[in-house]
mmCIF file of C-alpha atoms in Angstrom:
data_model
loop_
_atom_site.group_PDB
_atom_site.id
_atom_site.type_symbol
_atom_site.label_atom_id
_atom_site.label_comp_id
_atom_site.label_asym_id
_atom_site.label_seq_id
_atom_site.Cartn_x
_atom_site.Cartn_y
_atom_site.Cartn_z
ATOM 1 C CA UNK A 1 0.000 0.000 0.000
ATOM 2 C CA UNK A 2 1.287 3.351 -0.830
ATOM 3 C CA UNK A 3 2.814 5.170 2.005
ATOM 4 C CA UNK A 4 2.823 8.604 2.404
ATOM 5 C CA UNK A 5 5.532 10.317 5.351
ATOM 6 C CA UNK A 6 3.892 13.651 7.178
ATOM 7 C CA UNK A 7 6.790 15.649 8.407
ATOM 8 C CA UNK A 8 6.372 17.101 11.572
ATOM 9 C CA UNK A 9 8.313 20.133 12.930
ATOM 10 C CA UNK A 10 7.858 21.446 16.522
ATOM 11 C CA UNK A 11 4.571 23.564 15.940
ATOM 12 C CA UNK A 12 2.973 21.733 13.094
ATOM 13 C CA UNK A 13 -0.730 21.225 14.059
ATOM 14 C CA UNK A 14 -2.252 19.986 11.044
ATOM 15 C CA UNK A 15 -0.743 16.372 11.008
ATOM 16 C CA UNK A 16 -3.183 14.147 12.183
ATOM 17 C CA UNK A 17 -5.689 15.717 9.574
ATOM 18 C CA UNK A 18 -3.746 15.111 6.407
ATOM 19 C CA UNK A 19 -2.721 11.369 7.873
ATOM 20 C CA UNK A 20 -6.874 10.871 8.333
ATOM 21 C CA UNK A 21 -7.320 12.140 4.450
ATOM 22 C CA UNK A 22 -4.264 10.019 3.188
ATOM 23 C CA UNK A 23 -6.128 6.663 4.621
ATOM 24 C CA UNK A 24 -9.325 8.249 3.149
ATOM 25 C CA UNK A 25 -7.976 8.545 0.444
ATOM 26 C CA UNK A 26 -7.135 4.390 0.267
ATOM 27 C CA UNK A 27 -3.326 5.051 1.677
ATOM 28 C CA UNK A 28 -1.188 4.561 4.546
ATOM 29 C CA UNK A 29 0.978 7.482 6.428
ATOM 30 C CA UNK A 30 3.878 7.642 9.161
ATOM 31 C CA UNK A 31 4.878 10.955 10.367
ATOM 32 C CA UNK A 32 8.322 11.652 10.342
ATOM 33 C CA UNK A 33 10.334 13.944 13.303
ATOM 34 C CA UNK A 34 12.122 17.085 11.458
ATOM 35 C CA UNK A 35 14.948 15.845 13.418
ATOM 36 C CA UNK A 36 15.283 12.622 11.206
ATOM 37 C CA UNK A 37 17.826 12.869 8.770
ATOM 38 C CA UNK A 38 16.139 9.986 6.226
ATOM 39 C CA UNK A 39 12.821 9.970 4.847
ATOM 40 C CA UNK A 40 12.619 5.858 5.408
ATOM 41 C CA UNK A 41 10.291 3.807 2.962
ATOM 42 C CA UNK A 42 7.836 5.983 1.829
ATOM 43 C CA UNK A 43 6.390 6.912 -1.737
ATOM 44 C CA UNK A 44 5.214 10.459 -0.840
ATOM 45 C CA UNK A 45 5.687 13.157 1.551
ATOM 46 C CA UNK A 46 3.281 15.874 2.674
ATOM 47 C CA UNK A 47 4.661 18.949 4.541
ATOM 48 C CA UNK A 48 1.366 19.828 6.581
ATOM 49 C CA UNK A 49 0.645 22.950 8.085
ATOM 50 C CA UNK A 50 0.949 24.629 11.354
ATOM 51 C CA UNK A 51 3.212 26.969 12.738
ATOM 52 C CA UNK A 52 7.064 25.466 12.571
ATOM 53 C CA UNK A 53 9.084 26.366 14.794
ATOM 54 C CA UNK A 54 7.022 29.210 15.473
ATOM 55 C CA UNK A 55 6.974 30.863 12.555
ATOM 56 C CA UNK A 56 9.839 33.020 14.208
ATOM 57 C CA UNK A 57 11.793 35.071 11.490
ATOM 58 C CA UNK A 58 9.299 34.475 8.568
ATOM 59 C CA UNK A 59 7.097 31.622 8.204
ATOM 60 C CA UNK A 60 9.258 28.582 7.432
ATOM 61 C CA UNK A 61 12.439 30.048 7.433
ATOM 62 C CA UNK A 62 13.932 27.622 10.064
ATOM 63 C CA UNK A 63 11.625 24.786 9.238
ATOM 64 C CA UNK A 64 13.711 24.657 5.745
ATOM 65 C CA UNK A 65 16.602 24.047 7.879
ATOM 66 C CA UNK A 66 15.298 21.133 10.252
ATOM 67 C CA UNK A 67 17.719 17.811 9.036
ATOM 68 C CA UNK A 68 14.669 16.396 7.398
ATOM 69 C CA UNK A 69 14.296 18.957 4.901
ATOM 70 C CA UNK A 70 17.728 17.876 3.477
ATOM 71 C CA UNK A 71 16.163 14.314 3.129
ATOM 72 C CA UNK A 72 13.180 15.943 1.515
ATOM 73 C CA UNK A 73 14.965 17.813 -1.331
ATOM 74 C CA UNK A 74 17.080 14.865 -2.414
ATOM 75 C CA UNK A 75 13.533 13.169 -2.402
ATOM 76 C CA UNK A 76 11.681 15.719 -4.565
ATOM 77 C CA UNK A 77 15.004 15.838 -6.865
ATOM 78 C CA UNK A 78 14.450 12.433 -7.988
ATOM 79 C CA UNK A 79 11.239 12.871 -9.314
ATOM 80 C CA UNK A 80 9.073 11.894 -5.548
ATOM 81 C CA UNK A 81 5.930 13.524 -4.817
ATOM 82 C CA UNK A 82 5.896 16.451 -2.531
ATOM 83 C CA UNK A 83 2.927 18.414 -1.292
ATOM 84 C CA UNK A 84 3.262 20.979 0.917
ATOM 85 C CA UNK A 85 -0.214 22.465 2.423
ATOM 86 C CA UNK A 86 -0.529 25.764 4.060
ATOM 87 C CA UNK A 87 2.909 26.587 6.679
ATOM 88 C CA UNK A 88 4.326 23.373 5.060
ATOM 89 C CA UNK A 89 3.917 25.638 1.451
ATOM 90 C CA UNK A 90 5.581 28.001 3.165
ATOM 91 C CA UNK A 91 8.722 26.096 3.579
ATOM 92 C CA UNK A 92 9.134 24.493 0.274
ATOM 93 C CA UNK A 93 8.804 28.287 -0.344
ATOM 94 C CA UNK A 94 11.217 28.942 1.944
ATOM 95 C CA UNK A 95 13.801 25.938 0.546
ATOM 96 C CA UNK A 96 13.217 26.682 -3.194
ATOM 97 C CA UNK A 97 11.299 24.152 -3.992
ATOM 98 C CA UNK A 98 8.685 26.061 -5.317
ATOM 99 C CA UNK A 99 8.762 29.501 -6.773
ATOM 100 C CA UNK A 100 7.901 32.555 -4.642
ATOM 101 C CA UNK A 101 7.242 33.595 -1.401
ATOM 102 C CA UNK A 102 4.321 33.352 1.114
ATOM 103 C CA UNK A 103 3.905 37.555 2.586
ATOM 104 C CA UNK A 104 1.446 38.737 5.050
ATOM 105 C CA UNK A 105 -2.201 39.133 3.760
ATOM 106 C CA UNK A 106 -3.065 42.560 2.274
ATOM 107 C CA UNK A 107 -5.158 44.443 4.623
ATOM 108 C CA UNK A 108 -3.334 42.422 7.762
ATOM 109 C CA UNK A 109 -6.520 40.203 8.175
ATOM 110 C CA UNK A 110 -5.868 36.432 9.511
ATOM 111 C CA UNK A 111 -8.426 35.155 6.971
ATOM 112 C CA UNK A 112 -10.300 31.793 7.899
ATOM 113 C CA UNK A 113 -13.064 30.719 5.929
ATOM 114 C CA UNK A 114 -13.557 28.321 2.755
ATOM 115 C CA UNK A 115 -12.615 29.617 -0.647
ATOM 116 C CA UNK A 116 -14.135 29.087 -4.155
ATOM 117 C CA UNK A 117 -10.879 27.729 -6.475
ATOM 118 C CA UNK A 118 -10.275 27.090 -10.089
ATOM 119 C CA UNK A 119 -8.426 24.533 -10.914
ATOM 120 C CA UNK A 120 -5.360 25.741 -13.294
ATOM 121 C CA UNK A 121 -3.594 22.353 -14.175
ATOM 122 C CA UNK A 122 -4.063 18.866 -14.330
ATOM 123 C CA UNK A 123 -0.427 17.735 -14.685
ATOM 124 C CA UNK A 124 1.020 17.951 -11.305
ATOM 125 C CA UNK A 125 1.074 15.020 -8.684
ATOM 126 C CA UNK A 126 -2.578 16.428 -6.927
ATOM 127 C CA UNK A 127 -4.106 17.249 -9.826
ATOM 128 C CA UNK A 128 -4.285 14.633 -11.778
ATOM 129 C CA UNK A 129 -7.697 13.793 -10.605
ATOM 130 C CA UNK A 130 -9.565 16.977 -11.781
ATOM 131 C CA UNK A 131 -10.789 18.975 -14.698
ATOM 132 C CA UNK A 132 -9.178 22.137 -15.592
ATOM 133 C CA UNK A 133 -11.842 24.449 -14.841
ATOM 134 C CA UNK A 134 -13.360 22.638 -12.400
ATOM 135 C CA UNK A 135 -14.352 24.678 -9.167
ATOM 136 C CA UNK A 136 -13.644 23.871 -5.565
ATOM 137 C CA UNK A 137 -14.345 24.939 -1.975
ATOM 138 C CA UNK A 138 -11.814 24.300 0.356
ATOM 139 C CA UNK A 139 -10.726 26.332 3.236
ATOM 140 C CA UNK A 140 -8.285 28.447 4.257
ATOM 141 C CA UNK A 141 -6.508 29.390 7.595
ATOM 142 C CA UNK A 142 -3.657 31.792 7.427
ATOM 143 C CA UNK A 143 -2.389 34.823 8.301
ATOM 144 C CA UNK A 144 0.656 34.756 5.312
ATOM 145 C CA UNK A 145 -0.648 33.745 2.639
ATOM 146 C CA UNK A 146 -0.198 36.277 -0.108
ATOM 147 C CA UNK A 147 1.506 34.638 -2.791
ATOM 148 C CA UNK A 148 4.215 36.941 -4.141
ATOM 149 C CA UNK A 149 6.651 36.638 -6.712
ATOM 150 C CA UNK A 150 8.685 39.047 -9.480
ATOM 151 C CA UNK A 151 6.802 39.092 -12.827
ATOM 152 C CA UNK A 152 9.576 37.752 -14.726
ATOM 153 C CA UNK A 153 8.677 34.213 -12.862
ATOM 154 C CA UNK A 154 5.301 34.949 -12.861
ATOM 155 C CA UNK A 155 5.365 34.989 -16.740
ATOM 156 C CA UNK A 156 7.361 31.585 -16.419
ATOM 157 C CA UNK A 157 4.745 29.935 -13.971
ATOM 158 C CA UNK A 158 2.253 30.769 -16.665
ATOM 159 C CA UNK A 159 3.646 29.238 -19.445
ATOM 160 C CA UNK A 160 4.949 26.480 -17.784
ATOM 161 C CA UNK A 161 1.345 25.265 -16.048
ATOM 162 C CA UNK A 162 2.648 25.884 -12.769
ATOM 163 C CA UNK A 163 -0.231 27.474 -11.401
ATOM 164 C CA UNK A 164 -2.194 25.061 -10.383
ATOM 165 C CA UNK A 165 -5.149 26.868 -8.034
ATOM 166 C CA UNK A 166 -6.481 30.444 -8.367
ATOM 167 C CA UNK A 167 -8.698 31.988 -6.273
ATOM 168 C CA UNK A 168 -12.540 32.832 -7.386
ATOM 169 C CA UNK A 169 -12.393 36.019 -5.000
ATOM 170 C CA UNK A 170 -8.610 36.647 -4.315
ATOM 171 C CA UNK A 171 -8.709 37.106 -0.276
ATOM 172 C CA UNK A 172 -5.096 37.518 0.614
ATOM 173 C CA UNK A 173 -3.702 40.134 -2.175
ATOM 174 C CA UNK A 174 -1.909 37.040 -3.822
ATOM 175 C CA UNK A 175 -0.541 37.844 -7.422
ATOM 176 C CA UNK A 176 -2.253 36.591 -10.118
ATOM 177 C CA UNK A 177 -4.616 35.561 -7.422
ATOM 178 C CA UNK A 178 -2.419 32.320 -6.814
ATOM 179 C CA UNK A 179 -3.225 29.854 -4.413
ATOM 180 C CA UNK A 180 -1.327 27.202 -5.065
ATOM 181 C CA UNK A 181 1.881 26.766 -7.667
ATOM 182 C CA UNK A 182 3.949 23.565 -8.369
ATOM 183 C CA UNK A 183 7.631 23.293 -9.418
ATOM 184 C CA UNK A 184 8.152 22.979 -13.173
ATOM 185 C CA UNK A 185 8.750 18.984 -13.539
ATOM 186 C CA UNK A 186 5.080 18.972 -11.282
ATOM 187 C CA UNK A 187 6.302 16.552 -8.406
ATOM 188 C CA UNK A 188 6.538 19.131 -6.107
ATOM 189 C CA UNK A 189 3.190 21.409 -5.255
ATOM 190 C CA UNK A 190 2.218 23.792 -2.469
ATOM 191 C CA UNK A 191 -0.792 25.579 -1.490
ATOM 192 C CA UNK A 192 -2.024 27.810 1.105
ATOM 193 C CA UNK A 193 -5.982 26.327 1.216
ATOM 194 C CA UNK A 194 -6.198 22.822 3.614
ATOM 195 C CA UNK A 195 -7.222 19.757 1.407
ATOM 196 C CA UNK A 196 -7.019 17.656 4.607
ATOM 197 C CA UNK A 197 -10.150 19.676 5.764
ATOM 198 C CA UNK A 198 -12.098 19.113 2.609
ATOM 199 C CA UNK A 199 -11.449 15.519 2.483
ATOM 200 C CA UNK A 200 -15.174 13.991 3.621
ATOM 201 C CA UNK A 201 -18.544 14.977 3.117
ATOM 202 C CA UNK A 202 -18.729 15.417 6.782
ATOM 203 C CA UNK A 203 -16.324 18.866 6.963
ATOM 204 C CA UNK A 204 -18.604 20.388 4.351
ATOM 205 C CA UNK A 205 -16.587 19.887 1.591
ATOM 206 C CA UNK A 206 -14.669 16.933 -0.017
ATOM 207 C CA UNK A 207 -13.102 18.991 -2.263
ATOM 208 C CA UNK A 208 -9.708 18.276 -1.333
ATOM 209 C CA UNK A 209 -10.167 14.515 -1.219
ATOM 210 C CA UNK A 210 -8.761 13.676 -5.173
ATOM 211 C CA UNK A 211 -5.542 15.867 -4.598
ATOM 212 C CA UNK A 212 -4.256 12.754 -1.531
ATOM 213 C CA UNK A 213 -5.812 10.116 -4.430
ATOM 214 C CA UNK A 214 -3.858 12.156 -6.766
ATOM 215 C CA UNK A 215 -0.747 11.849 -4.853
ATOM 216 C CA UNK A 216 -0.996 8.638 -4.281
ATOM 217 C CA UNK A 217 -1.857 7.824 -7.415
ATOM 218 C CA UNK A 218 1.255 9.259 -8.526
ATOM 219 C CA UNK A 219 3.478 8.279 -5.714
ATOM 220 C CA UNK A 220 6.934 6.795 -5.657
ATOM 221 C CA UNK A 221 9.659 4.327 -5.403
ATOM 222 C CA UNK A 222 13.046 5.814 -5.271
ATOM 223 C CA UNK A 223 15.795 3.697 -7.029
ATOM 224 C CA UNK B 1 38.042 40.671 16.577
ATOM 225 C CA UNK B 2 34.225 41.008 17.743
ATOM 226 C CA UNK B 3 31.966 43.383 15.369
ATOM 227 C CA UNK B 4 28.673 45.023 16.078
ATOM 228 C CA UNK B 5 25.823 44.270 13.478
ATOM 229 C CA UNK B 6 22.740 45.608 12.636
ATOM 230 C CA UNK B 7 20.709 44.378 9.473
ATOM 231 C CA UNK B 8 17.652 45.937 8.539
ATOM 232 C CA UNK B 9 15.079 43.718 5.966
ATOM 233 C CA UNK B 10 12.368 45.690 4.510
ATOM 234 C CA UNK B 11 10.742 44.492 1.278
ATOM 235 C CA UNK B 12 11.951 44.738 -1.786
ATOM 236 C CA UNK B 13 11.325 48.314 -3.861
ATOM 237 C CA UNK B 14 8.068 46.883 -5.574
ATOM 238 C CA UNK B 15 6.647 44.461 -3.396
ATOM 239 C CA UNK B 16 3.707 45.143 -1.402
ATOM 240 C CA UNK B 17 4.342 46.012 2.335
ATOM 241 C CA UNK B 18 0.824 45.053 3.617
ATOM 242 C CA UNK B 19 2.020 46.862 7.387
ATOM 243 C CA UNK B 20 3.209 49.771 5.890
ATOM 244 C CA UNK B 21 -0.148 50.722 3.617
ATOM 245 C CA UNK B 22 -2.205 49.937 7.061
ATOM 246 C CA UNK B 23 0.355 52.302 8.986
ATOM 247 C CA UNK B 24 0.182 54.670 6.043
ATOM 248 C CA UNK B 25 -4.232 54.637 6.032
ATOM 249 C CA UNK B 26 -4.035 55.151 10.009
ATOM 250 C CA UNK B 27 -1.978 58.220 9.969
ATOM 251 C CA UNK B 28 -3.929 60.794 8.848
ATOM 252 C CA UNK B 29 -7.258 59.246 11.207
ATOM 253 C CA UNK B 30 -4.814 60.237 13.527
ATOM 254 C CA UNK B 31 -4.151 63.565 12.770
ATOM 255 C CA UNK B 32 -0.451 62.809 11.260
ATOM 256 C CA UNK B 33 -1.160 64.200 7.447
ATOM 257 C CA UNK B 34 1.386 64.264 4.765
ATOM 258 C CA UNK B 35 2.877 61.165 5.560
ATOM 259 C CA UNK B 36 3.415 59.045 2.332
ATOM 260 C CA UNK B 37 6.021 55.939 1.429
ATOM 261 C CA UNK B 38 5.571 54.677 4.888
ATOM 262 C CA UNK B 39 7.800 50.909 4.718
ATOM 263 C CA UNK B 40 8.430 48.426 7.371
ATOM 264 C CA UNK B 41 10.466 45.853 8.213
ATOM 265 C CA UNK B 42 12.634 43.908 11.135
ATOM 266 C CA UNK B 43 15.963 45.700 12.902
ATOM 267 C CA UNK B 44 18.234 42.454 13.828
ATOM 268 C CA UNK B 45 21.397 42.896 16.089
ATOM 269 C CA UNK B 46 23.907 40.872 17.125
ATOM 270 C CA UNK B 47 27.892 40.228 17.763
ATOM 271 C CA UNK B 48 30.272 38.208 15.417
ATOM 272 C CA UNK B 49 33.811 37.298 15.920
ATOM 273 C CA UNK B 50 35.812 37.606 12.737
ATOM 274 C CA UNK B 51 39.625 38.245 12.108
ATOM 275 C CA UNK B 52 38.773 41.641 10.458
ATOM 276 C CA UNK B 53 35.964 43.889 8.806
ATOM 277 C CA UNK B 54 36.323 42.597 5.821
ATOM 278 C CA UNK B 55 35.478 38.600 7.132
ATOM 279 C CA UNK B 56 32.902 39.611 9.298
ATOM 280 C CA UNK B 57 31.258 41.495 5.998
ATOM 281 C CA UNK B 58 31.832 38.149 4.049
ATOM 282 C CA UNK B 59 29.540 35.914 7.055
ATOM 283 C CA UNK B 60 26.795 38.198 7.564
ATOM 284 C CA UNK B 61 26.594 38.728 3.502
ATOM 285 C CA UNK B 62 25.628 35.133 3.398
ATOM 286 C CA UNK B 63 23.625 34.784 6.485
ATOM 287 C CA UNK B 64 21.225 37.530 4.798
ATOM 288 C CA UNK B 65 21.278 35.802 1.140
ATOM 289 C CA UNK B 66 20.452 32.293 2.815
ATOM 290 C CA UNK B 67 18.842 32.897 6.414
ATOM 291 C CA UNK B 68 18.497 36.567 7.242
ATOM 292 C CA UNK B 69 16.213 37.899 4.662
ATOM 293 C CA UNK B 70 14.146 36.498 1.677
ATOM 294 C CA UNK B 71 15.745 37.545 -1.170
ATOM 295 C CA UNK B 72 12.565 36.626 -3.157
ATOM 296 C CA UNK B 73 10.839 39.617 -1.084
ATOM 297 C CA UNK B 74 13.260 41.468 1.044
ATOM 298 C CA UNK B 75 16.644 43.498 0.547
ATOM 299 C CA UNK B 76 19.054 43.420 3.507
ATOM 300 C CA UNK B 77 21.148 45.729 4.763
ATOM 301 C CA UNK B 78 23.896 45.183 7.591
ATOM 302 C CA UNK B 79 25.919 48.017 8.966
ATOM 303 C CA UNK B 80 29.080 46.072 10.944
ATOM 304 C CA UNK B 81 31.244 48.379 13.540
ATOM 305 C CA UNK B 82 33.892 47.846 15.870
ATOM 306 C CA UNK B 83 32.400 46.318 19.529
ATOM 307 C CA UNK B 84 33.739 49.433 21.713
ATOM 308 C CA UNK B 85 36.589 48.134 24.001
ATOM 309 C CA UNK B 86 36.023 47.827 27.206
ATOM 310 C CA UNK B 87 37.466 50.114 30.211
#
């Protein structure tokens, strides 16, 4: 069965969520300590969110040098599957993983609520399961979450189908009203909104439920 | 030798500085007018122990790039002085 390791830094809160919509999603998960310097057996890895290592400096900025990150970029260099939801966005942000940077909101707001999304591309490892076009509500829960980069790598995320959400009603003062962006080769995506919370009827939305079948789907044996 | 730093990260010339524009609206309410380009950004101090000015420029130059300040969003800049000797 296709196991999926949750990193978990001091101050991650989200964990236990995306583990519960991994084995909804037909899987299996471990979490592994940011202290651990090797990932272990596992086919994908999602960096969930919280607040790691309390945020201190900028969100994620010490995170993306916990040991375990190491283990994580050698991972996502060979082509494994990476997701990184909400603070964990923040520090593949924050480790260059994925393009950009994760600022405070416009108008200072902590903004929790669920969001209407378009989906932007179907050829990353979490998106495999939807239509472009499709709509989604999922939430979101941050307080540094507008997406930010140069337009010179804007232009780039565009034509390379990088983008992968946009919001309906941009709430954070993102650019290009990005929610969620992947690396170019697509095994490595982040976004700001929590699939794990839109992963069952039951939560309101199961929105977010084909982006852990996705992953899965698409998951990983390193040689 | 020990050095005195002091960086200062503000965003980059172009980026949005979400603190500053809400800074910048409260102003006036306030009764400050004429107050316009209003930035902010984090003040971070510390001592280093290099062999000269020129090393100690060198260490924090790369503790900005790769810890210090985003470089995607921020510009740093470190001012490095002698630590005044002591009585």
């Amino acid at each position: 069965m296709t196991n999926v390791g949750v990193i978990v830094f001091p101050g991650t809160n989200c964990e236990m969520d995306a583990v519960s919509a991994v084995e909804t999603a037909g899987g299996v998960a471990e979490f592994i300590w940011h202290g651990e310097k090797n990932l272990g057996d596992v086919d994908a890895v999602i960096v969930p969110g919280g607040f790691a290592h309390g945020d201190y400096l900028r969100s994620g900025a010490i995170a993306r040098f916990s040991p375990v990150m190491e283990a994580v970029v050698r991972f996502a260099a060979e082509g494994g599957p990476v997701l990184g939801i909400c603070n964990g966005f923040q520090v593949l942000a924050e480790a260059g993983l994925v393009p950009g940077a994760l600022q405070k909101n416009a108008g200072l707001k902590f903004v929790c609520k669920p969001v209407k999304l378009m989906v932007e591309s179907t050829s990353n490892v979490v998106s495999t399961q939807y239509e472009l076009g499709q709509e989604l509500t999922i939430p979101i829960n941050h307080f540094e979450g507008n997406y930010t980069v140069d337009s010179k790598t804007l232009h780039e995320l565009e034509d390379n189908k990088q983008v992968f959400l946009r919001y309906v009603d941009n709430p954070n003062g993102s650019v290009a009203s990005i929610a969620g962006v992947s690396n170019r080769a697509g095994n490595v995506v982040g976004l700001m909104p929590h699939p794990e919370r839109a992963s069952n009827t039951l939560l309101g939305s199961a929105d977010g439920l084909p982006m852990f079948v996705s992953l899965l789907t698409n998951s990983f044996v390193a040689s | 030798m020990r050095f005195d730093v002091q960086v200062e990260i503000t965003p980059r010339e172009g980026i949005s500085d979400p603190e500053g524009q809400t800074i910048e609206r409260a102003l006036p309410i306030l009764g400050f007018g004429g107050v316009s380009r209003v930035r902010t950004g984090k003040l971070i101090t510390f001592e280093i122990d290099a062999d000269d000015v020129v090393a100690a420029r060198t260490i924090v130059d790369d503790m900005c790039e790769r810890f210090l300040s985003n470089p995607v969003i921020e510009d740093a800049f470190a001012r490095i002085s002698d630590v005044a000797a002591v009585g």
